Amino acid sequence: MPMKGRFPVRRTLQYLSQGDVVFKSSVKVMTVNYNTAGELSEGARKFVFFNIPQIQYKNPWVQIMLFRNMTPSPFLRFYLDNGEQVLVDVEDKTNKEIMEHVKKILGKSKEMLENEERERKKLSHPATFGPKNYHLRECMCEIEGQVPCPAFVPLPKEMRGKYKDAMKSEA
Amino acid sequence: MSVPRGAVHAKWIVGKVIGTKMQKTAKVRVTRLVLDPYLLKFFNKRKTYFAHDPLQQCVVGDIVLLKALPERRSKHVKHELAEIVFKVGKVIDPITGKPCAGTRFLENLSDAENLTEADTTYLSEKLQELKVCSTDK
C-alpha cells in the first residue's frame, strides 16, 4: 500500500532531516513570494514544494509565510532580529540554486553545527543509567553478557535473598 | 539579566490585518507552519495578535510586520506596527520598485501607447458602424 499524494517522500522523517539549511539565530521570519504560473517562477515553485518542509523542520521557530501571485517577480525576504531585511531575487533559478544561496548567506556553517553537536554531547554522559529520555540504558540487565532481568529469566538459587537467608540461618 | 525586548516570545512577526475597528489598534492574523505528527505534513496554524497602530494607517487586508514592544502596552497589545509590507491594492514589487497587481505591472497602462495596429483598425470599424448615416429612403 503506497503513501498518498504526489511526492509522498516529502512527508518522511528521513527526507525532512536531510535538509541542511539551519538558519542563524537572528533570522525570525521568512517570506516567499511566488507565482503559480510562468517559467520564471518555476524554481521558486519547486523550492516551495520540496524544500520549505525541510527548512521548517530544521528551524521550528522561524515563521515562514507564502504569498502567491502578488507580484510579477518571485523573491524571498528574510526579516532579521536587528530590523534588517534581506531580499533574495529567485527569478530564473532552480530550487537547488536557491537552497545553496540561502545556505550561504543565512545558514549556519558546518563548523558551527558540529560545534553545537559536540556541546550537546558533552552534557550527556553515555555511561550513566536512567530514564530513556536522558540516558542510553535503564538497567544493567539490558547489556549482553550481564545477568538477565529476573522479570524474564529467574535468578539462580544462590543469588536469591530467600536462599541466602536460609543458608545463614542454617549455619 | 537584561530584557531589551520581550515580555513576548515572538519578536518580529509578519501577518495580515483582519480588523481595524479598535482605536489605534490593529487585529493581525499570523500563520505559522506546524507539523502534523502523524501525517508529517505542514499546515498553517493561525493566531491573532493585537498591534499598536498610532496613525491608524492599516486597512483590512494589509500585510504588516510587527515588532514586539519592550513591555506590554495593555492586557492584549504586546506588539506595535513596524512596517506595512504590502498595502492592499497598492502592492509595490520590491525588486523593480514599480506598482503591480497580481502578475502584471500597473505602471504602463495608458491606452494610446499599448494599442496595436489591429486594435486601432478594429476600433475604427466599430466606430463606423455606430455613426448615424443619413438614411436615403
Tab-separated table of N, CA and C in Angstrom, chain A:
chain	number	residue	atom	x	y	z
A	1	MET	N	0.838	-1.203	0.000
A	1	MET	CA	0.000	0.000	0.000
A	1	MET	C	0.870	1.249	0.000
A	2	PRO	N	0.985	1.970	-1.147
A	2	PRO	CA	1.876	3.143	-1.208
A	2	PRO	C	1.304	4.340	-0.450
A	3	MET	N	2.150	5.334	-0.183
A	3	MET	CA	1.698	6.523	0.538
A	3	MET	C	0.853	7.391	-0.380
A	4	LYS	N	-0.005	8.192	0.214
A	4	LYS	CA	-0.883	9.035	-0.596
A	4	LYS	C	-0.185	10.319	-0.994
A	5	GLY	N	-0.571	10.880	-2.125
A	5	GLY	CA	-0.065	12.191	-2.510
A	5	GLY	C	0.898	12.116	-3.688
A	6	ARG	N	1.291	13.310	-4.186
A	6	ARG	CA	2.113	13.347	-5.392
A	6	ARG	C	3.536	12.904	-5.155
A	7	PHE	N	4.200	13.462	-4.170
A	7	PHE	CA	5.577	13.078	-3.859
A	7	PHE	C	5.622	12.769	-2.377
A	8	PRO	N	5.064	11.624	-1.955
A	8	PRO	CA	4.951	11.389	-0.513
A	8	PRO	C	6.281	11.269	0.191
A	9	VAL	N	7.375	11.207	-0.574
A	9	VAL	CA	8.701	11.206	0.050
A	9	VAL	C	8.890	12.441	0.917
A	10	ARG	N	8.242	13.538	0.504
A	10	ARG	CA	8.382	14.774	1.258
A	10	ARG	C	7.858	14.649	2.660
A	11	ARG	N	7.048	13.631	2.886
A	11	ARG	CA	6.421	13.511	4.198
A	11	ARG	C	7.091	12.452	5.040
A	12	THR	N	8.353	12.145	4.768
A	12	THR	CA	9.058	11.164	5.592
A	12	THR	C	10.067	11.891	6.458
A	13	LEU	N	10.299	11.345	7.658
A	13	LEU	CA	11.225	11.995	8.578
A	13	LEU	C	12.641	12.009	8.014
A	14	GLN	N	12.972	10.954	7.253
A	14	GLN	CA	14.321	10.908	6.701
A	14	GLN	C	14.537	12.052	5.720
A	15	TYR	N	13.532	12.305	4.866
A	15	TYR	CA	13.663	13.397	3.896
A	15	TYR	C	13.726	14.742	4.613
A	16	LEU	N	12.873	14.889	5.642
A	16	LEU	CA	12.838	16.177	6.335
A	16	LEU	C	14.160	16.467	7.027
A	17	SER	N	14.755	15.422	7.620
A	17	SER	CA	16.007	15.681	8.327
A	17	SER	C	17.188	15.803	7.379
A	18	GLN	N	16.962	15.553	6.063
A	18	GLN	CA	18.061	15.714	5.124
A	18	GLN	C	18.309	17.166	4.771
A	19	GLY	N	17.371	18.066	5.116
A	19	GLY	CA	17.576	19.476	4.823
A	19	GLY	C	18.760	19.995	5.606
A	20	ASP	N	19.695	20.691	4.917
A	20	ASP	CA	20.891	21.101	5.636
A	20	ASP	C	20.945	22.607	5.876
A	21	VAL	N	19.813	23.294	5.710
A	21	VAL	CA	19.800	24.734	5.975
A	21	VAL	C	19.301	24.954	7.392
A	22	VAL	N	20.227	25.349	8.283
A	22	VAL	CA	19.831	25.715	9.642
A	22	VAL	C	20.110	27.204	9.736
A	23	PHE	N	19.068	28.020	9.976
A	23	PHE	CA	19.262	29.462	9.965
A	23	PHE	C	20.000	29.932	11.198
A	24	LYS	N	20.708	31.066	11.046
A	24	LYS	CA	21.348	31.686	12.203
A	24	LYS	C	20.250	32.182	13.128
A	25	SER	N	20.608	32.379	14.402
A	25	SER	CA	19.562	32.702	15.377
A	25	SER	C	18.948	34.072	15.144
A	26	SER	N	19.553	34.907	14.305
A	26	SER	CA	18.976	36.235	14.101
A	26	SER	C	17.841	36.237	13.093
A	27	VAL	N	17.646	35.155	12.347
A	27	VAL	CA	16.568	35.120	11.348
A	27	VAL	C	15.266	34.768	12.050
A	28	LYS	N	14.251	35.638	11.905
A	28	LYS	CA	12.995	35.415	12.609
A	28	LYS	C	11.863	35.028	11.679
A	29	VAL	N	11.798	35.714	10.498
A	29	VAL	CA	10.680	35.475	9.590
A	29	VAL	C	11.233	35.272	8.191
A	30	MET	N	10.621	34.339	7.474
A	30	MET	CA	10.988	34.149	6.067
A	30	MET	C	9.721	34.266	5.240
A	31	THR	N	9.761	35.079	4.200
A	31	THR	CA	8.583	35.273	3.356
A	31	THR	C	8.936	34.871	1.939
A	32	VAL	N	8.087	34.066	1.327
A	32	VAL	CA	8.324	33.646	-0.051
A	32	VAL	C	7.184	34.162	-0.910
A	33	ASN	N	7.502	34.971	-1.917
A	33	ASN	CA	6.508	35.434	-2.882
A	33	ASN	C	6.773	34.708	-4.181
A	34	TYR	N	5.767	34.005	-4.690
A	34	TYR	CA	5.979	33.312	-5.955
A	34	TYR	C	4.674	33.283	-6.739
A	35	ASN	N	4.760	32.853	-7.981
A	35	ASN	CA	3.571	32.796	-8.839
A	35	ASN	C	3.243	31.364	-9.185
A	36	THR	N	1.980	31.093	-9.361
A	36	THR	CA	1.577	29.717	-9.641
A	36	THR	C	1.704	29.378	-11.111
A	37	ALA	N	2.008	30.367	-11.967
A	37	ALA	CA	2.161	30.086	-13.390
A	37	ALA	C	3.349	30.876	-13.904
A	38	GLY	N	3.942	30.424	-14.991
A	38	GLY	CA	5.051	31.194	-15.560
A	38	GLY	C	6.375	30.491	-15.371
A	39	GLU	N	7.229	30.589	-16.393
A	39	GLU	CA	8.520	29.884	-16.364
A	39	GLU	C	9.462	30.448	-15.316
A	40	LEU	N	9.425	31.782	-15.114
A	40	LEU	CA	10.391	32.407	-14.212
A	40	LEU	C	10.222	31.926	-12.794
A	41	SER	N	8.995	31.588	-12.446
A	41	SER	CA	8.691	31.199	-11.075
A	41	SER	C	8.877	29.717	-10.846
A	42	GLU	N	9.321	28.986	-11.873
A	42	GLU	CA	9.347	27.523	-11.777
A	42	GLU	C	10.238	27.061	-10.627
A	43	GLY	N	11.431	27.670	-10.548
A	43	GLY	CA	12.351	27.290	-9.469
A	43	GLY	C	11.776	27.581	-8.103
A	44	ALA	N	11.104	28.730	-8.003
A	44	ALA	CA	10.515	29.103	-6.721
A	44	ALA	C	9.407	28.130	-6.340
A	45	ARG	N	8.630	27.713	-7.328
A	45	ARG	CA	7.554	26.767	-7.038
A	45	ARG	C	8.112	25.444	-6.547
A	46	LYS	N	9.198	24.966	-7.202
A	46	LYS	CA	9.791	23.711	-6.768
A	46	LYS	C	10.385	23.865	-5.374
A	47	PHE	N	10.958	25.045	-5.128
A	47	PHE	CA	11.535	25.317	-3.814
A	47	PHE	C	10.469	25.210	-2.738
A	48	VAL	N	9.302	25.815	-3.004
A	48	VAL	CA	8.215	25.781	-2.028
A	48	VAL	C	7.697	24.359	-1.857
A	49	PHE	N	7.630	23.619	-2.962
A	49	PHE	CA	7.048	22.281	-2.899
A	49	PHE	C	7.968	21.300	-2.197
A	50	PHE	N	9.287	21.366	-2.491
A	50	PHE	CA	10.197	20.353	-1.975
A	50	PHE	C	10.993	20.794	-0.760
A	51	ASN	N	11.445	22.054	-0.754
A	51	ASN	CA	12.429	22.423	0.262
A	51	ASN	C	11.907	23.165	1.475
A	52	ILE	N	10.745	23.798	1.354
A	52	ILE	CA	10.220	24.522	2.515
A	52	ILE	C	9.958	23.576	3.694
A	53	PRO	N	9.395	22.364	3.487
A	53	PRO	CA	9.212	21.475	4.646
A	53	PRO	C	10.526	21.145	5.331
A	54	GLN	N	11.587	20.975	4.522
A	54	GLN	CA	12.880	20.658	5.133
A	54	GLN	C	13.369	21.818	5.988
A	55	ILE	N	13.210	23.038	5.462
A	55	ILE	CA	13.685	24.199	6.201
A	55	ILE	C	12.888	24.377	7.484
A	56	GLN	N	11.565	24.243	7.384
A	56	GLN	CA	10.734	24.460	8.571
A	56	GLN	C	10.987	23.392	9.612
A	57	TYR	N	11.326	22.165	9.150
A	57	TYR	CA	11.586	21.099	10.110
A	57	TYR	C	12.841	21.382	10.913
A	58	LYS	N	13.847	21.941	10.219
A	58	LYS	CA	15.097	22.215	10.917
A	58	LYS	C	15.036	23.505	11.724
A	59	ASN	N	14.126	24.412	11.362
A	59	ASN	CA	14.020	25.694	12.060
A	59	ASN	C	12.592	25.890	12.540
A	60	PRO	N	12.177	25.197	13.590
A	60	PRO	CA	10.771	25.265	14.003
A	60	PRO	C	10.347	26.631	14.513
A	61	TRP	N	11.306	27.511	14.881
A	61	TRP	CA	10.916	28.792	15.463
A	61	TRP	C	10.977	29.932	14.470
A	62	VAL	N	11.247	29.633	13.199
A	62	VAL	CA	11.223	30.682	12.184
A	62	VAL	C	9.844	30.681	11.551
A	63	GLN	N	9.220	31.875	11.448
A	63	GLN	CA	7.899	31.933	10.842
A	63	GLN	C	8.076	31.981	9.330
A	64	ILE	N	7.427	31.072	8.619
A	64	ILE	CA	7.526	31.056	7.159
A	64	ILE	C	6.159	31.393	6.592
A	65	MET	N	6.115	32.398	5.713
A	65	MET	CA	4.836	32.775	5.101
A	65	MET	C	4.981	32.684	3.594
A	66	LEU	N	3.946	32.196	2.944
A	66	LEU	CA	3.974	32.051	1.492
A	66	LEU	C	2.936	32.973	0.887
A	67	PHE	N	3.309	33.743	-0.130
A	67	PHE	CA	2.370	34.617	-0.819
A	67	PHE	C	2.346	34.247	-2.287
A	68	ARG	N	1.137	34.041	-2.814
A	68	ARG	CA	1.033	33.603	-4.203
A	68	ARG	C	0.468	34.712	-5.060
A	69	ASN	N	1.071	34.921	-6.248
A	69	ASN	CA	0.506	35.823	-7.262
A	69	ASN	C	0.253	37.236	-6.750
A	70	MET	N	1.222	37.752	-5.996
A	70	MET	CA	1.058	39.135	-5.563
A	70	MET	C	1.894	40.085	-6.406
A	71	THR	N	3.076	39.619	-6.815
A	71	THR	CA	3.946	40.457	-7.642
A	71	THR	C	4.405	39.629	-8.846
A	72	PRO	N	4.758	40.305	-9.948
A	72	PRO	CA	5.169	39.538	-11.128
A	72	PRO	C	6.474	38.771	-10.943
A	73	SER	N	7.352	39.271	-10.072
A	73	SER	CA	8.639	38.598	-9.937
A	73	SER	C	8.697	37.842	-8.620
A	74	PRO	N	9.240	36.615	-8.636
A	74	PRO	CA	9.338	35.845	-7.396
A	74	PRO	C	10.556	36.262	-6.585
A	75	PHE	N	10.403	36.282	-5.248
A	75	PHE	CA	11.538	36.624	-4.402
A	75	PHE	C	11.324	36.044	-3.015
A	76	LEU	N	12.426	36.024	-2.270
A	76	LEU	CA	12.408	35.584	-0.866
A	76	LEU	C	12.770	36.800	-0.029
A	77	ARG	N	12.212	36.894	1.169
A	77	ARG	CA	12.565	38.024	2.021
A	77	ARG	C	12.745	37.519	3.436
A	78	PHE	N	13.858	37.873	4.058
A	78	PHE	CA	14.130	37.433	5.417
A	78	PHE	C	14.127	38.643	6.325
A	79	TYR	N	13.517	38.501	7.484
A	79	TYR	CA	13.493	39.582	8.465
A	79	TYR	C	14.356	39.161	9.643
A	80	LEU	N	15.407	39.940	9.900
A	80	LEU	CA	16.343	39.552	10.957
A	80	LEU	C	16.004	40.270	12.254
A	81	ASP	N	16.684	39.844	13.317
A	81	ASP	CA	16.356	40.363	14.634
A	81	ASP	C	16.703	41.829	14.792
A	82	ASN	N	17.739	42.310	14.087
A	82	ASN	CA	18.146	43.697	14.272
A	82	ASN	C	17.372	44.639	13.344
A	83	GLY	N	16.261	44.187	12.764
A	83	GLY	CA	15.481	45.051	11.906
A	83	GLY	C	15.888	44.993	10.444
A	84	GLU	N	16.986	44.306	10.174
A	84	GLU	CA	17.463	44.226	8.797
A	84	GLU	C	16.567	43.324	7.974
A	85	GLN	N	16.437	43.634	6.659
A	85	GLN	CA	15.671	42.766	5.774
A	85	GLN	C	16.577	42.337	4.635
A	86	VAL	N	16.513	41.069	4.296
A	86	VAL	CA	17.350	40.551	3.214
A	86	VAL	C	16.434	40.132	2.078
A	87	LEU	N	16.623	40.735	0.922
A	87	LEU	CA	15.781	40.431	-0.235
A	87	LEU	C	16.571	39.540	-1.187
A	88	VAL	N	16.005	38.402	-1.577
A	88	VAL	CA	16.691	37.471	-2.472
A	88	VAL	C	15.828	37.269	-3.712
A	89	ASP	N	16.329	37.685	-4.854
A	89	ASP	CA	15.596	37.527	-6.107
A	89	ASP	C	15.803	36.098	-6.606
A	90	VAL	N	14.719	35.363	-6.865
A	90	VAL	CA	14.886	33.974	-7.288
A	90	VAL	C	14.335	33.727	-8.687
A	91	GLU	N	14.240	34.826	-9.452
A	91	GLU	CA	13.746	34.661	-10.812
A	91	GLU	C	14.753	33.846	-11.612
A	92	ASP	N	14.271	32.835	-12.311
A	92	ASP	CA	15.149	32.071	-13.202
A	92	ASP	C	16.223	31.273	-12.474
A	93	LYS	N	15.936	30.823	-11.255
A	93	LYS	CA	16.894	29.980	-10.538
A	93	LYS	C	16.228	28.647	-10.244
A	94	THR	N	16.992	27.579	-10.257
A	94	THR	CA	16.419	26.275	-9.891
A	94	THR	C	16.366	26.188	-8.374
A	95	ASN	N	15.573	25.220	-7.887
A	95	ASN	CA	15.384	25.185	-6.441
A	95	ASN	C	16.671	24.812	-5.714
A	96	LYS	N	17.547	24.059	-6.373
A	96	LYS	CA	18.825	23.711	-5.735
A	96	LYS	C	19.678	24.957	-5.564
A	97	GLU	N	19.675	25.815	-6.622
A	97	GLU	CA	20.473	27.036	-6.536
A	97	GLU	C	19.972	27.928	-5.411
A	98	ILE	N	18.641	27.990	-5.277
A	98	ILE	CA	18.068	28.832	-4.226
A	98	ILE	C	18.497	28.323	-2.857
A	99	MET	N	18.443	26.996	-2.683
A	99	MET	CA	18.844	26.418	-1.394
A	99	MET	C	20.299	26.743	-1.081
A	100	GLU	N	21.164	26.574	-2.100
A	100	GLU	CA	22.589	26.818	-1.874
A	100	GLU	C	22.822	28.273	-1.491
A	101	HIS	N	22.138	29.163	-2.211
A	101	HIS	CA	22.312	30.586	-1.958
A	101	HIS	C	21.882	30.944	-0.546
A	102	VAL	N	20.707	30.438	-0.176
A	102	VAL	CA	20.183	30.741	1.163
A	102	VAL	C	21.105	30.185	2.232
A	103	LYS	N	21.624	28.974	1.970
A	103	LYS	CA	22.529	28.361	2.946
A	103	LYS	C	23.776	29.205	3.098
A	104	LYS	N	24.245	29.760	1.963
A	104	LYS	CA	25.476	30.530	2.020
A	104	LYS	C	25.290	31.832	2.769
A	105	ILE	N	24.134	32.515	2.542
A	105	ILE	CA	24.008	33.841	3.150
A	105	ILE	C	23.495	33.794	4.586
A	106	LEU	N	22.554	32.881	4.882
A	106	LEU	CA	21.941	32.954	6.207
A	106	LEU	C	21.980	31.651	6.970
A	107	GLY	N	22.672	30.652	6.458
A	107	GLY	CA	22.679	29.372	7.156
A	107	GLY	C	23.891	29.249	8.049
A	108	LYS	N	23.752	28.380	9.067
A	108	LYS	CA	24.884	28.134	9.956
A	108	LYS	C	25.873	27.275	9.188
A	109	SER	N	27.155	27.565	9.347
A	109	SER	CA	28.171	26.800	8.633
A	109	SER	C	28.337	25.440	9.279
A	110	LYS	N	29.014	24.546	8.546
A	110	LYS	CA	29.173	23.176	9.043
A	110	LYS	C	29.920	23.143	10.361
A	111	GLU	N	30.955	24.053	10.500
A	111	GLU	CA	31.740	24.031	11.741
A	111	GLU	C	30.862	24.415	12.918
A	112	MET	N	29.999	25.414	12.697
A	112	MET	CA	29.132	25.836	13.794
A	112	MET	C	28.213	24.708	14.226
A	113	LEU	N	27.670	23.978	13.219
A	113	LEU	CA	26.760	22.885	13.556
A	113	LEU	C	27.492	21.780	14.301
A	114	GLU	N	28.729	21.487	13.853
A	114	GLU	CA	29.487	20.434	14.541
A	114	GLU	C	29.813	20.836	15.965
A	115	ASN	N	30.155	22.146	16.142
A	115	ASN	CA	30.428	22.632	17.495
A	115	ASN	C	29.231	22.439	18.398
A	116	GLU	N	28.049	22.780	17.855
A	116	GLU	CA	26.842	22.649	18.676
A	116	GLU	C	26.585	21.197	19.035
A	117	GLU	N	26.829	20.295	18.054
A	117	GLU	CA	26.647	18.868	18.324
A	117	GLU	C	27.547	18.418	19.457
A	118	ARG	N	28.805	18.881	19.411
A	118	ARG	CA	29.772	18.486	20.433
A	118	ARG	C	29.345	19.000	21.803
A	119	GLU	N	28.837	20.255	21.825
A	119	GLU	CA	28.392	20.820	23.094
A	119	GLU	C	27.271	19.983	23.685
A	120	ARG	N	26.337	19.588	22.786
A	120	ARG	CA	25.193	18.817	23.263
A	120	ARG	C	25.635	17.462	23.791
A	121	LYS	N	26.648	16.868	23.111
A	121	LYS	CA	27.111	15.537	23.545
A	121	LYS	C	27.776	15.634	24.896
A	122	LYS	N	28.464	16.767	25.135
A	122	LYS	CA	29.183	16.928	26.404
A	122	LYS	C	28.237	16.878	27.592
A	123	LEU	N	27.018	17.402	27.384
A	123	LEU	CA	26.086	17.499	28.508
A	123	LEU	C	25.630	16.123	28.976
A	124	SER	N	25.536	15.150	28.072
A	124	SER	CA	25.023	13.840	28.477
A	124	SER	C	26.155	12.831	28.504
A	125	HIS	N	26.240	12.071	29.588
A	125	HIS	CA	27.287	11.067	29.746
A	125	HIS	C	26.756	9.725	29.282
A	126	PRO	N	27.461	9.029	28.375
A	126	PRO	CA	26.885	7.783	27.851
A	126	PRO	C	26.956	6.605	28.817
A	127	ALA	N	27.728	6.725	29.897
A	127	ALA	CA	27.912	5.568	30.774
A	127	ALA	C	26.930	5.541	31.934
A	128	THR	N	26.031	6.518	32.026
A	128	THR	CA	25.095	6.516	33.163
A	128	THR	C	23.819	5.767	32.797
A	129	PHE	N	23.081	5.344	33.853
A	129	PHE	CA	21.820	4.627	33.641
A	129	PHE	C	20.677	5.489	34.140
A	130	GLY	N	19.504	5.348	33.502
A	130	GLY	CA	18.365	6.127	33.970
A	130	GLY	C	17.240	6.115	32.958
A	131	PRO	N	16.250	7.038	33.103
A	131	PRO	CA	15.097	7.068	32.191
A	131	PRO	C	15.556	7.244	30.748
A	132	LYS	N	14.758	6.698	29.823
A	132	LYS	CA	15.170	6.664	28.412
A	132	LYS	C	15.354	8.046	27.815
A	133	ASN	N	14.644	9.052	28.391
A	133	ASN	CA	14.749	10.394	27.820
A	133	ASN	C	16.128	10.983	27.969
A	134	TYR	N	16.794	10.652	29.060
A	134	TYR	CA	18.066	11.303	29.336
A	134	TYR	C	19.261	10.381	29.236
A	135	HIS	N	19.057	9.043	29.314
A	135	HIS	CA	20.192	8.130	29.298
A	135	HIS	C	19.998	7.099	28.201
A	136	LEU	N	21.111	6.401	27.906
A	136	LEU	CA	21.025	5.376	26.867
A	136	LEU	C	20.360	4.116	27.372
A	137	ARG	N	20.694	3.691	28.596
A	137	ARG	CA	20.156	2.424	29.107
A	137	ARG	C	19.543	2.645	30.475
A	138	GLU	N	18.563	1.820	30.797
A	138	GLU	CA	17.885	1.991	32.079
A	138	GLU	C	18.437	1.090	33.158
A	139	CYS	N	18.858	-0.099	32.789
A	139	CYS	CA	19.299	-1.053	33.797
A	139	CYS	C	20.434	-1.885	33.236
A	140	MET	N	21.236	-2.420	34.122
A	140	MET	CA	22.365	-3.247	33.715
A	140	MET	C	21.907	-4.498	32.983
A	141	CYS	N	20.687	-4.970	33.294
A	141	CYS	CA	20.219	-6.219	32.691
A	141	CYS	C	20.037	-6.098	31.188
A	142	GLU	N	20.019	-4.866	30.635
A	142	GLU	CA	19.850	-4.713	29.188
A	142	GLU	C	21.108	-5.053	28.420
A	143	ILE	N	22.236	-5.065	29.065
A	143	ILE	CA	23.511	-5.261	28.360
A	143	ILE	C	23.786	-6.743	28.191
A	144	GLU	N	24.291	-7.111	27.016
A	144	GLU	CA	24.620	-8.520	26.758
A	144	GLU	C	25.800	-8.931	27.613
A	145	GLY	N	25.713	-10.125	28.176
A	145	GLY	CA	26.824	-10.605	28.987
A	145	GLY	C	26.629	-10.343	30.458
A	146	GLN	N	25.614	-9.559	30.809
A	146	GLN	CA	25.329	-9.308	32.228
A	146	GLN	C	24.168	-10.192	32.667
A	147	VAL	N	23.925	-10.201	33.960
A	147	VAL	CA	22.830	-11.020	34.489
A	147	VAL	C	21.515	-10.556	33.876
A	148	PRO	N	20.716	-11.465	33.288
A	148	PRO	CA	19.462	-11.033	32.647
A	148	PRO	C	18.428	-10.599	33.672
A	149	CYS	N	17.424	-9.865	33.218
A	149	CYS	CA	16.416	-9.314	34.107
A	149	CYS	C	15.607	-10.442	34.740
A	150	PRO	N	15.490	-10.465	36.052
A	150	PRO	CA	14.731	-11.540	36.701
A	150	PRO	C	13.257	-11.554	36.315
A	151	ALA	N	12.750	-10.486	35.676
A	151	ALA	CA	11.365	-10.495	35.202
A	151	ALA	C	11.182	-11.520	34.089
A	152	PHE	N	12.246	-11.803	33.332
A	152	PHE	CA	12.138	-12.730	32.206
A	152	PHE	C	12.787	-14.072	32.496
A	153	VAL	N	13.914	-14.029	33.171
A	153	VAL	CA	14.640	-15.274	33.456
A	153	VAL	C	14.874	-15.340	34.959
A	154	PRO	N	14.346	-16.349	35.672
A	154	PRO	CA	14.510	-16.372	37.133
A	154	PRO	C	15.980	-16.493	37.516
A	155	LEU	N	16.357	-15.812	38.598
A	155	LEU	CA	17.748	-15.850	39.046
A	155	LEU	C	18.074	-17.234	39.589
A	156	PRO	N	19.345	-17.662	39.491
A	156	PRO	CA	19.720	-18.950	40.106
A	156	PRO	C	19.563	-18.863	41.608
A	157	LYS	N	19.361	-20.034	42.218
A	157	LYS	CA	19.053	-20.103	43.651
A	157	LYS	C	20.036	-19.323	44.503
A	158	GLU	N	21.349	-19.420	44.135
A	158	GLU	CA	22.369	-18.849	45.014
A	158	GLU	C	22.285	-17.348	45.094
A	159	MET	N	21.663	-16.694	44.059
A	159	MET	CA	21.618	-15.224	44.060
A	159	MET	C	20.381	-14.699	44.765
A	160	ARG	N	19.415	-15.558	45.076
A	160	ARG	CA	18.162	-15.059	45.640
A	160	ARG	C	18.316	-14.831	47.128
A	161	GLY	N	17.774	-13.743	47.616
A	161	GLY	CA	17.880	-13.388	49.016
A	161	GLY	C	17.276	-14.450	49.923
A	162	LYS	N	16.200	-15.080	49.489
A	162	LYS	CA	15.481	-16.110	50.256
A	162	LYS	C	16.415	-17.277	50.572
A	163	TYR	N	17.157	-17.683	49.532
A	163	TYR	CA	18.087	-18.819	49.707
A	163	TYR	C	19.246	-18.428	50.613
A	164	LYS	N	19.771	-17.223	50.387
A	164	LYS	CA	20.934	-16.779	51.172
A	164	LYS	C	20.575	-16.698	52.637
A	165	ASP	N	19.383	-16.181	52.942
A	165	ASP	CA	18.949	-16.081	54.340
A	165	ASP	C	18.791	-17.460	54.951
A	166	ALA	N	18.228	-18.360	54.142
A	166	ALA	CA	18.012	-19.735	54.643
A	166	ALA	C	19.354	-20.384	54.988
A	167	MET	N	20.328	-20.184	54.108
A	167	MET	CA	21.674	-20.739	54.343
A	167	MET	C	22.268	-20.178	55.612
A	168	LYS	N	22.082	-18.859	55.830
A	168	LYS	CA	22.660	-18.184	57.010
A	168	LYS	C	22.020	-18.722	58.284
A	169	SER	N	20.701	-18.876	58.230
A	169	SER	CA	20.006	-19.333	59.443
A	169	SER	C	20.367	-20.788	59.740
A	170	GLU	N	20.654	-21.549	58.698
A	170	GLU	CA	21.041	-22.966	58.885
A	170	GLU	C	22.391	-23.061	59.561
A	171	ALA	N	23.324	-22.195	59.024
A	171	ALA	CA	24.706	-22.253	59.532
A	171	ALA	C	24.863	-21.668	60.927
